[in-house]
Short mmCIF file of C-alpha atoms and ligand atoms in Angstrom, two decimals:
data_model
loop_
_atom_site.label_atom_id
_atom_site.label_comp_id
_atom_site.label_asym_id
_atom_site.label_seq_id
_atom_site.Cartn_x
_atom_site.Cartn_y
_atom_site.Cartn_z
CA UNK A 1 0.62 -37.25 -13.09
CA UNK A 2 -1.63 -34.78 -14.94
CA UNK A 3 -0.66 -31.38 -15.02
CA UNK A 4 -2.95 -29.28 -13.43
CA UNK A 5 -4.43 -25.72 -15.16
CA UNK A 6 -4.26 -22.47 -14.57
CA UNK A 7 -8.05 -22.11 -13.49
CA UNK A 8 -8.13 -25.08 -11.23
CA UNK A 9 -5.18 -23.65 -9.50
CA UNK A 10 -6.97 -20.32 -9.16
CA UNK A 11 -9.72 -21.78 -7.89
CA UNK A 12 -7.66 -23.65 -5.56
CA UNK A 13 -5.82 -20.67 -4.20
CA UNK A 14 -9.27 -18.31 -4.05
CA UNK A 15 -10.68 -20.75 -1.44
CA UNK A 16 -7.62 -21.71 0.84
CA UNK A 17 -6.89 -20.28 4.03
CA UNK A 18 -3.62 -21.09 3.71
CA UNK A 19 -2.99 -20.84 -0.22
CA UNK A 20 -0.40 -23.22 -1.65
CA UNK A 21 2.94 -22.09 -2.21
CA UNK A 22 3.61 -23.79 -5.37
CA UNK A 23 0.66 -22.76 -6.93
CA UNK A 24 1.33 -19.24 -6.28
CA UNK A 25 4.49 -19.87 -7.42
CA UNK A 26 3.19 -21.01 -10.86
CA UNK A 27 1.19 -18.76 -11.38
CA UNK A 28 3.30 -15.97 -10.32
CA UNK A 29 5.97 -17.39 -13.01
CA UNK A 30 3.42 -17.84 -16.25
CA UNK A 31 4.74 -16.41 -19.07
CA UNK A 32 2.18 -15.81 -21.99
CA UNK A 33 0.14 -13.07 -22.47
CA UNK A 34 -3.04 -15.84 -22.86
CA UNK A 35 -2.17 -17.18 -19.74
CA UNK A 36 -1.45 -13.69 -17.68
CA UNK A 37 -5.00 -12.81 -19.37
CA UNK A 38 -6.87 -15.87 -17.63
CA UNK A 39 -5.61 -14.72 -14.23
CA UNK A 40 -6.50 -10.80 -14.84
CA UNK A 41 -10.27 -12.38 -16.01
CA UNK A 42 -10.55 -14.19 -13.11
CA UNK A 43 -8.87 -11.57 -10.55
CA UNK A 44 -11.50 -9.10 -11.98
CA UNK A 45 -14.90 -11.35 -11.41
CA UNK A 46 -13.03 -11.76 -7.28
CA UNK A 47 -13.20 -7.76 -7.93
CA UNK A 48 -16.62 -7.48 -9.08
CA UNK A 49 -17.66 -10.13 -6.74
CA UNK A 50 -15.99 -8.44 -3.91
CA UNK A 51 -16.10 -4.90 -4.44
CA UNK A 52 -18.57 -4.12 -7.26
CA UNK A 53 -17.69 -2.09 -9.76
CA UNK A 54 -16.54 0.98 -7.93
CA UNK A 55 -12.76 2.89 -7.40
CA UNK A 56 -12.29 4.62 -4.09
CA UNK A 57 -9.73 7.31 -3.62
CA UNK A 58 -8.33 8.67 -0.79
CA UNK A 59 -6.67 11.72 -0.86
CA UNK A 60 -2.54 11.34 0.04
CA UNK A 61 -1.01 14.36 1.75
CA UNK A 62 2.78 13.59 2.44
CA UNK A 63 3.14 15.86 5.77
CA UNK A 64 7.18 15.06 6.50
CA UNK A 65 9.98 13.95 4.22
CA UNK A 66 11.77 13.51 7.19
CA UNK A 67 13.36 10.21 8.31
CA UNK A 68 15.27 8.64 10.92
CA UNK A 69 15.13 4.98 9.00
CA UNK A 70 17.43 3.43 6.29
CA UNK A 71 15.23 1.40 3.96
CA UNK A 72 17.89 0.42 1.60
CA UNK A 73 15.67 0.95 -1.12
CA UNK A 74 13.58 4.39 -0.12
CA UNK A 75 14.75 8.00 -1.46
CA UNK A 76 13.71 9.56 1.89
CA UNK A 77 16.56 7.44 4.04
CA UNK A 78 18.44 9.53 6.61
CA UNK A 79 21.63 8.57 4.85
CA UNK A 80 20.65 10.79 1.51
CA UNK A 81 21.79 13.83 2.38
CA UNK A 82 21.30 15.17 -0.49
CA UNK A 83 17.56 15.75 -0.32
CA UNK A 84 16.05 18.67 1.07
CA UNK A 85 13.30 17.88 3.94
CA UNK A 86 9.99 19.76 5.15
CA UNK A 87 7.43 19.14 7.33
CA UNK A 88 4.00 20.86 6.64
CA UNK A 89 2.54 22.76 9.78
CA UNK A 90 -0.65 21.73 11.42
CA UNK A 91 -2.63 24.72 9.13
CA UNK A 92 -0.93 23.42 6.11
CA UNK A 93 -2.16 20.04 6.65
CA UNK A 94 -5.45 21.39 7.54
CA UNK A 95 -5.68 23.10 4.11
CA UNK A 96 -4.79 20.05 2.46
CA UNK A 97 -7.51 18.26 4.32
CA UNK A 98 -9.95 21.18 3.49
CA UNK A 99 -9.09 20.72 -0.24
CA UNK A 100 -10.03 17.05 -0.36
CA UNK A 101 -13.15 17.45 1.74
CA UNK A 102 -13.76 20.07 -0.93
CA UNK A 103 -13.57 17.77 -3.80
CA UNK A 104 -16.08 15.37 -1.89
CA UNK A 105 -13.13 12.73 -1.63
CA UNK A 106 -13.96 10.59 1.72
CA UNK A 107 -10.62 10.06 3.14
CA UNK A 108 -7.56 11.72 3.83
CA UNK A 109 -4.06 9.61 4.18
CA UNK A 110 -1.85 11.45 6.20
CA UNK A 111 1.72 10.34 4.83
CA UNK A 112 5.65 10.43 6.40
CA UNK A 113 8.83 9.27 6.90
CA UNK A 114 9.85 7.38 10.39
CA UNK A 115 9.99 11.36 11.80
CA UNK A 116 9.28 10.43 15.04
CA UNK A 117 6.64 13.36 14.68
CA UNK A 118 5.47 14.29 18.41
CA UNK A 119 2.11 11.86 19.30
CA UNK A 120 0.53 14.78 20.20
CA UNK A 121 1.06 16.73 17.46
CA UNK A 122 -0.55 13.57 15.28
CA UNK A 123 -3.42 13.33 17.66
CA UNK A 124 -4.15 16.77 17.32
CA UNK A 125 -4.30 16.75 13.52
CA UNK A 126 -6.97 13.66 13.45
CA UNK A 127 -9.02 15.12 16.08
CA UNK A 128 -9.35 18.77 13.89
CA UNK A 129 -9.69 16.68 10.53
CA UNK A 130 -12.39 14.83 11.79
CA UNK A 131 -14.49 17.71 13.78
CA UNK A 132 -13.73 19.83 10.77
CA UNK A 133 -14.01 17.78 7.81
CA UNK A 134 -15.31 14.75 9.11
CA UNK A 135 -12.95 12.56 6.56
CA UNK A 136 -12.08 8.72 7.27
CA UNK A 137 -8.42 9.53 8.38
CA UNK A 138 -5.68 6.45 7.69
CA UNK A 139 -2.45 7.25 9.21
CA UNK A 140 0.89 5.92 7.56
CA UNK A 141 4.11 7.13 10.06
CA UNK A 142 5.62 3.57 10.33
CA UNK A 143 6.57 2.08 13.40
CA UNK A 144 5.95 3.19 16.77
CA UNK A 145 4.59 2.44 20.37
CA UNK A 146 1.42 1.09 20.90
CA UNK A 147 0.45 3.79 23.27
CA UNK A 148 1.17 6.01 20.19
CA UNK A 149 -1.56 3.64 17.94
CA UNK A 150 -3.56 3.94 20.75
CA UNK A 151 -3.83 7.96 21.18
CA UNK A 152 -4.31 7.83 17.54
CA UNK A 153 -6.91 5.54 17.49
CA UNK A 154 -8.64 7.72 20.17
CA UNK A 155 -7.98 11.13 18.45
CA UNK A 156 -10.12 9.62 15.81
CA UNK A 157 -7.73 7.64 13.37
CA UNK A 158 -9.78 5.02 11.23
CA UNK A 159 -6.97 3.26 9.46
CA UNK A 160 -3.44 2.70 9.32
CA UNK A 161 -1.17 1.60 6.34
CA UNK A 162 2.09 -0.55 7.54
CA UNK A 163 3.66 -2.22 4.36
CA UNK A 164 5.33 -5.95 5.34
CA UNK A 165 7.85 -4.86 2.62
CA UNK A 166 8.75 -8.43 2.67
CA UNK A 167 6.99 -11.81 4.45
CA UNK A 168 10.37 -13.08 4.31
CA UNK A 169 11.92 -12.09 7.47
CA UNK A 170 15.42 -12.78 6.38
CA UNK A 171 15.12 -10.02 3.56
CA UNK A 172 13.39 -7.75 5.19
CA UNK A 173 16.34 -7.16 7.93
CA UNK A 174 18.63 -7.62 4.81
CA UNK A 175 16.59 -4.38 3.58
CA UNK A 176 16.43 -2.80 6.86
CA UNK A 177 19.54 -3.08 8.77
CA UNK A 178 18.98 -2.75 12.25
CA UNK A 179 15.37 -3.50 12.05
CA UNK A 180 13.59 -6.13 13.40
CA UNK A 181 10.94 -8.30 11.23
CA UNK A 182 9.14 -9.36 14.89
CA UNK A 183 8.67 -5.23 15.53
CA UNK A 184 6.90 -5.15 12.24
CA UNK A 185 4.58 -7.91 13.02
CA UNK A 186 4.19 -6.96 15.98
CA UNK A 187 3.33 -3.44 15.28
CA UNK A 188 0.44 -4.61 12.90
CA UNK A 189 -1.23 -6.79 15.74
CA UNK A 190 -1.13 -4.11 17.60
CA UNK A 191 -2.57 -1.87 15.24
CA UNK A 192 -4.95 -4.27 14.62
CA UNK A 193 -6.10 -5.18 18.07
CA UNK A 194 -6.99 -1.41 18.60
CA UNK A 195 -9.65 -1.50 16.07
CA UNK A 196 -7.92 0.01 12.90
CA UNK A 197 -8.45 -0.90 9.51
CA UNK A 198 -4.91 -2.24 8.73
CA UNK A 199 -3.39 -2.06 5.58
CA UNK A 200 0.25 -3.87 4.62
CA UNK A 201 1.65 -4.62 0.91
CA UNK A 202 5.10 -4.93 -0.69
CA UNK A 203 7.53 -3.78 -3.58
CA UNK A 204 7.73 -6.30 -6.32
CA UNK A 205 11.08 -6.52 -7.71
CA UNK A 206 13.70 -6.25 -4.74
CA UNK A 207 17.08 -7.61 -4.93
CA UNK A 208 16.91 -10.86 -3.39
CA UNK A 209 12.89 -11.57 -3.97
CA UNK A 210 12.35 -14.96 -5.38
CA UNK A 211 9.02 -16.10 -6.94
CA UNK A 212 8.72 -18.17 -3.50
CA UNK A 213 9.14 -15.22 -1.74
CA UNK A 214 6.40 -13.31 -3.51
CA UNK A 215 4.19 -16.40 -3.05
CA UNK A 216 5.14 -15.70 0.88
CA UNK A 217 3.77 -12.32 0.59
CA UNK A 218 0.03 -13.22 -1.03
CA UNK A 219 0.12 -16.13 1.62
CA UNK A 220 1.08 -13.77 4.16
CA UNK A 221 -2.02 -11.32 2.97
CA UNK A 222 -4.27 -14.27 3.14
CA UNK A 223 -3.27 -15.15 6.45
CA UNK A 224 -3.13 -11.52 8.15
CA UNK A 225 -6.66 -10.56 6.87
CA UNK A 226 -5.61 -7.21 6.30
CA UNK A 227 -8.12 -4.56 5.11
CA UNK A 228 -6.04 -2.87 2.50
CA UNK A 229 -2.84 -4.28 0.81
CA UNK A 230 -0.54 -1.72 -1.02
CA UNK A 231 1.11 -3.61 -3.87
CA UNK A 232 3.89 -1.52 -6.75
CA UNK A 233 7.01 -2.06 -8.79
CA UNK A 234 10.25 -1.33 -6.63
CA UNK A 235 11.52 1.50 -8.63
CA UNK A 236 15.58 2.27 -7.58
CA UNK A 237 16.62 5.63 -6.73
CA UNK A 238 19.68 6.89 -7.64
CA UNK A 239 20.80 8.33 -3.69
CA UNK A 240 20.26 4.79 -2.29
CA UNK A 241 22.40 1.67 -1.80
CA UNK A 242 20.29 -0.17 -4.36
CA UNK A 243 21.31 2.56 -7.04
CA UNK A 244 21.90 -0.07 -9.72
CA UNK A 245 19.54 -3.01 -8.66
CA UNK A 246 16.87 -3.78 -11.79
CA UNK A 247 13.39 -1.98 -11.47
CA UNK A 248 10.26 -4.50 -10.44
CA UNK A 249 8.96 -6.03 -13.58
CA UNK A 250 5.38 -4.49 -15.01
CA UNK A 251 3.24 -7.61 -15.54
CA UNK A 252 5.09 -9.79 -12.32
CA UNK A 253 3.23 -6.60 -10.00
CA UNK A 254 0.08 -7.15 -11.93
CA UNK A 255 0.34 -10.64 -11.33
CA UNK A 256 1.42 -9.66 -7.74
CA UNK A 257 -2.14 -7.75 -7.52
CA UNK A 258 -4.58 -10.35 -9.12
CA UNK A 259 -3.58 -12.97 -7.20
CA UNK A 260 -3.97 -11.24 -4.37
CA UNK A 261 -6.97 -10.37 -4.75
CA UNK A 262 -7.99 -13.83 -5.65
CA UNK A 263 -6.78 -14.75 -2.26
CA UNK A 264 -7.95 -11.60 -0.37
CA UNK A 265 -11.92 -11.46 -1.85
CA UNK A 266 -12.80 -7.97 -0.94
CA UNK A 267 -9.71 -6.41 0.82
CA UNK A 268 -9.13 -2.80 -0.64
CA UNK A 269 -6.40 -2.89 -3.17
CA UNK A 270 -4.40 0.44 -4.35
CA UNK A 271 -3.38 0.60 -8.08
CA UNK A 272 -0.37 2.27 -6.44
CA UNK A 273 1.44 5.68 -7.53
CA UNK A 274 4.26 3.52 -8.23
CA UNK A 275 2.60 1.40 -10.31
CA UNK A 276 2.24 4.83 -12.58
CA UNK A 277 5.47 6.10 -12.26
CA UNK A 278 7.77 3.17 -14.65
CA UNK A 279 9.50 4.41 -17.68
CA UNK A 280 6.94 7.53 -18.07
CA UNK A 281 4.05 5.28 -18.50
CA UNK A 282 0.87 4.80 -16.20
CA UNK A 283 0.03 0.96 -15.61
CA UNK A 284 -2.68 2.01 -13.25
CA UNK A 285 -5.61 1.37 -15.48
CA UNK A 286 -3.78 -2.08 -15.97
CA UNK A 287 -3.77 -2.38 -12.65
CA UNK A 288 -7.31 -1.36 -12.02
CA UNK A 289 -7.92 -4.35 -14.35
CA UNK A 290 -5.85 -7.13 -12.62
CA UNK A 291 -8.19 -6.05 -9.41
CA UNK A 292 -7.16 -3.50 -7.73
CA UNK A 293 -10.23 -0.59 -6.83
CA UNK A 294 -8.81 1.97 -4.79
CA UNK A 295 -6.33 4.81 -6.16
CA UNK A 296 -5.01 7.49 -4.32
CA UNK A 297 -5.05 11.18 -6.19
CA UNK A 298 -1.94 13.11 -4.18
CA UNK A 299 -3.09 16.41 -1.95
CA UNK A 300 0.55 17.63 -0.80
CA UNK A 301 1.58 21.03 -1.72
CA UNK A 302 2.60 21.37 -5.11
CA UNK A 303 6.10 22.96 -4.09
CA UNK A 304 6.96 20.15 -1.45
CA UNK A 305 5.46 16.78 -3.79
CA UNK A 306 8.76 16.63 -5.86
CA UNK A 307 10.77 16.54 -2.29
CA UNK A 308 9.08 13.27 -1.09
CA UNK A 309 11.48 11.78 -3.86
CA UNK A 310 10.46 8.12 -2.50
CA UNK A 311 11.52 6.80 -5.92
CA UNK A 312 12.29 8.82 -9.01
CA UNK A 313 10.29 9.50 -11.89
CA UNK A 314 7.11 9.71 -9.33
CA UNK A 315 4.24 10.64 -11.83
CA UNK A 316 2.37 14.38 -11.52
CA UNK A 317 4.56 16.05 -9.13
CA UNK A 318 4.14 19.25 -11.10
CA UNK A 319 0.59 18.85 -11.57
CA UNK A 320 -1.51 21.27 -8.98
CA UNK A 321 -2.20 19.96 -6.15
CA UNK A 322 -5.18 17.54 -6.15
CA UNK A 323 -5.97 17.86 -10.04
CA UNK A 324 -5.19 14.33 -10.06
CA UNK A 325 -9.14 14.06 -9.81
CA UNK A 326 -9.82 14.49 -13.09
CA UNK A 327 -7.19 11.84 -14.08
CA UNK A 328 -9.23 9.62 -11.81
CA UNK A 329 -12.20 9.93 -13.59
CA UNK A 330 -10.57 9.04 -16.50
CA UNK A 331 -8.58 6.18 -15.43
CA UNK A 332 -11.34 4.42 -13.58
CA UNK A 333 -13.76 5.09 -17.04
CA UNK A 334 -11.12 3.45 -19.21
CA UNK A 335 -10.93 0.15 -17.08
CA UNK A 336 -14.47 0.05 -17.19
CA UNK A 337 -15.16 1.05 -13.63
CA UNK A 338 -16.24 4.25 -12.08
CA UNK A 339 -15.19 6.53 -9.22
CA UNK A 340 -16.98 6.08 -5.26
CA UNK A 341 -17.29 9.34 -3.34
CA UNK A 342 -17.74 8.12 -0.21
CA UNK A 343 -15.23 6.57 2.45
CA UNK A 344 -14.83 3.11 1.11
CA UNK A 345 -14.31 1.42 4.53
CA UNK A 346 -12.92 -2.05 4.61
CA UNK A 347 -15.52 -4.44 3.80
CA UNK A 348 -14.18 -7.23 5.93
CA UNK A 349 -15.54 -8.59 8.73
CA UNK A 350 -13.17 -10.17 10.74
CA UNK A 351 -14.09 -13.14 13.00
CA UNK A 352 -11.29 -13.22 15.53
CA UNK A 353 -10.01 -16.41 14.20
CA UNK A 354 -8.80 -14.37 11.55
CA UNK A 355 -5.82 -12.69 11.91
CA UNK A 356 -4.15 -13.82 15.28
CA UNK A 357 -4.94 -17.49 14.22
CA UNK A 358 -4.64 -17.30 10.62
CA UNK A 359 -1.23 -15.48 10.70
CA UNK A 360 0.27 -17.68 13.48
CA UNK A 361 2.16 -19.58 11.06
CA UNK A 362 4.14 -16.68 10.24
CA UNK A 363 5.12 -15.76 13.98
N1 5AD B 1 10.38 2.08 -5.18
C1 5AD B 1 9.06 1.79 -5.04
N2 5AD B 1 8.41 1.88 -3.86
C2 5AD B 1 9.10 2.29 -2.79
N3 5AD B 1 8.75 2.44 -1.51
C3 5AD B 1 9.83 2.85 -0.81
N4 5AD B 1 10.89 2.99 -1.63
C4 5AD B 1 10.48 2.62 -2.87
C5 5AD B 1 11.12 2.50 -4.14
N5 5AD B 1 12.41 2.79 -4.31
C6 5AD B 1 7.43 2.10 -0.99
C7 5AD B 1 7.54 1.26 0.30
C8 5AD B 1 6.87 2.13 1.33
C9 5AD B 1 5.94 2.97 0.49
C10 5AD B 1 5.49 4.23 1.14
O1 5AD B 1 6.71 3.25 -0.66
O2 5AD B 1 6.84 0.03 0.13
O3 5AD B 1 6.15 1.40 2.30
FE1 FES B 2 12.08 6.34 5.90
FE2 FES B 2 11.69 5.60 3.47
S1 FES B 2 13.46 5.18 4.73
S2 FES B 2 10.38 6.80 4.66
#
């Protein structure tokens, strides 16, 4: 039989509703640089195709480090004791939101561990930001009720970020012991059926991830739809369980991101802060080129960014907060792009086939 290319794979994969497995899984495994190169060419006409030309940022503020979860693989586990917590006030937050209004940044992500922060408190937040700032506000507080999405959702919220982690439900309880992948799924249908603007993604590199796996994940992206998909390098931290697992691999997460956004068109993709933070070096304008067009500059107080210790190594947390915007600039210039002011809503238009039908292979 003749062996089929790369390029008539990729085209295969950009049209399919269901994208093959094995051809993800080829391309996912392609070793030289020539061939990684025709992927990132073709990932960035999907970009330019998809979303033009432009980066959106939304501005991060990481509210509490607490957490009552324990991702093996996440610095801000219950189980590290050795970390000290905070929780910013409602005015601190509302500073932080004043200072990326004030830098004409769109959208504010309001950031935390599982702290099972009072609804209220939440819905309060989103309702000031918005009368006072009037910022697109994505909310990222993992899982919880869908009254609580729902009072949210009311208060104002626009968007909500709930990574997968892993499409492969076996690993993912592996990785979260006493978790349920069902309450995951189920959480993002929920979210999703109350109007938000859903984003998911994964780590690349966990122990246990198979190229199959990862070919799961873009499958799994294709099939949910989802507005936004938050792709970066697993990056171990010394206080977790997965102390002495290998880091993600560079060029398998750029990989990771082009073909997703072959398969996702014109979903919002993060060059992720993760994605920055390997060995010292920043593969975010590399990941700007493999298609990604969103990044997200960090608001948090200066004194409390170095205690949301997700991973180690995490890049500018002694930088002031929110001069990341220059870096931006810079960044988005050298991959040949430039930055977007305004709120950079998702650009899909979901038919209600979409997600309920398209995913329910994975339910
Ligand atoms: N390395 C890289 N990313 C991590 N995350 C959690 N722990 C790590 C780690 N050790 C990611 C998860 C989570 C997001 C906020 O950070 O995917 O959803
Ligand atoms: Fe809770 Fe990571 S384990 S935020």
């Amino acid at each position: 039989m003749e062996e089929r290319t790369i390029r008539s794979r990729l085209e295969g994969i950009s049209k399919a509703a269901h994208p093959d497995l094995g051809d993800l899984e080829f391309l996912l495994s392609v070793e030289t640089g020539e061939e990684k190169a025709e992927i990132f060419s073709f990932a960035d006409t999907v970009r330019r195709e998809g979303v033009g030309d432009s980066v959106f940022l939304r501005g991060l503020v990481e509210f509490s480090s607490y957490c009552s979860n324990t991702c093996l693989y996440c610095g801000l586990n219950r189980s590290n004791l050795s970390l000290e917590r905070y929780r910013l006030s409602f005015e601190e937050i509302l500073a932080s939101a004043a200072a990326i209004a004030a830098r004409g940044i769109g959208t504010i992500v309001l950031q935390s561990g599982e702290d099972g922060s009072e609804a209220g408190f939440i819905a309060r937040v989103v309702s000031e930001i918005k009368d006072r700032y009037g910022l697109a506000v994505t909310l990222s507080v993992g899982e919880r009720s869908r009254a609580d999405y729902g009072l949210w959702r009311e208060a104002g919220a626009d968007r909500y970020l709930l990574r997968i982690e892993s499409s492969d439900p076996a690993l993912y309880e592996a990785l979260h012991v006493g978790r349920r992948f069902e309450t995951r799924l189920r959480c993002l249908v929920d979210l999703r059926e109350l109007g938000y603007q859903v984003g998911s993604g994964v780590m690349v590199g966990l122990p246990g991830q198979t190229p199959r796996t990862l070919a799961g994940d873009i499958r799994f992206f294709r099939e949910m739809d989802f507005d936004m998909v938050g792709i970066g390098p697993f990056i171990p931290h010394p206080d977790t369980p997965l102390r002495d697992a290998a880091p993600g691999v560079v060029d398998t997460t750029l990989l990771m991101i082009a073909l997703t956004r072959i398969v996702t068109g014109n979903a919002h993709l993060p060059a992720t802060t993760a994605l920055g933070s390997m060995g010292g070096r920043d593969y975010r304008i590399e990941g700007l080129k493999a298609g990604a067009n969103v990044i997200m500059p960090n608001f948090t107080p200066t004194e409390r960014k170095r205690l949301y210790a997700i991973y180690p190594g995490k890049r500018c947390v002694d930088e002031p907060s929110g001069a990341c915007v220059f870096c931006m600039e810079g960044l988005a210039t050298l991959a040949g792009l430039h930055i977007d002011y305004s709120r950079g809503d998702s650009l899909k238009t979901h038919d209600a086939s979409a997600c309920l039908n398209g995913g329910a292979s994975v339910f």
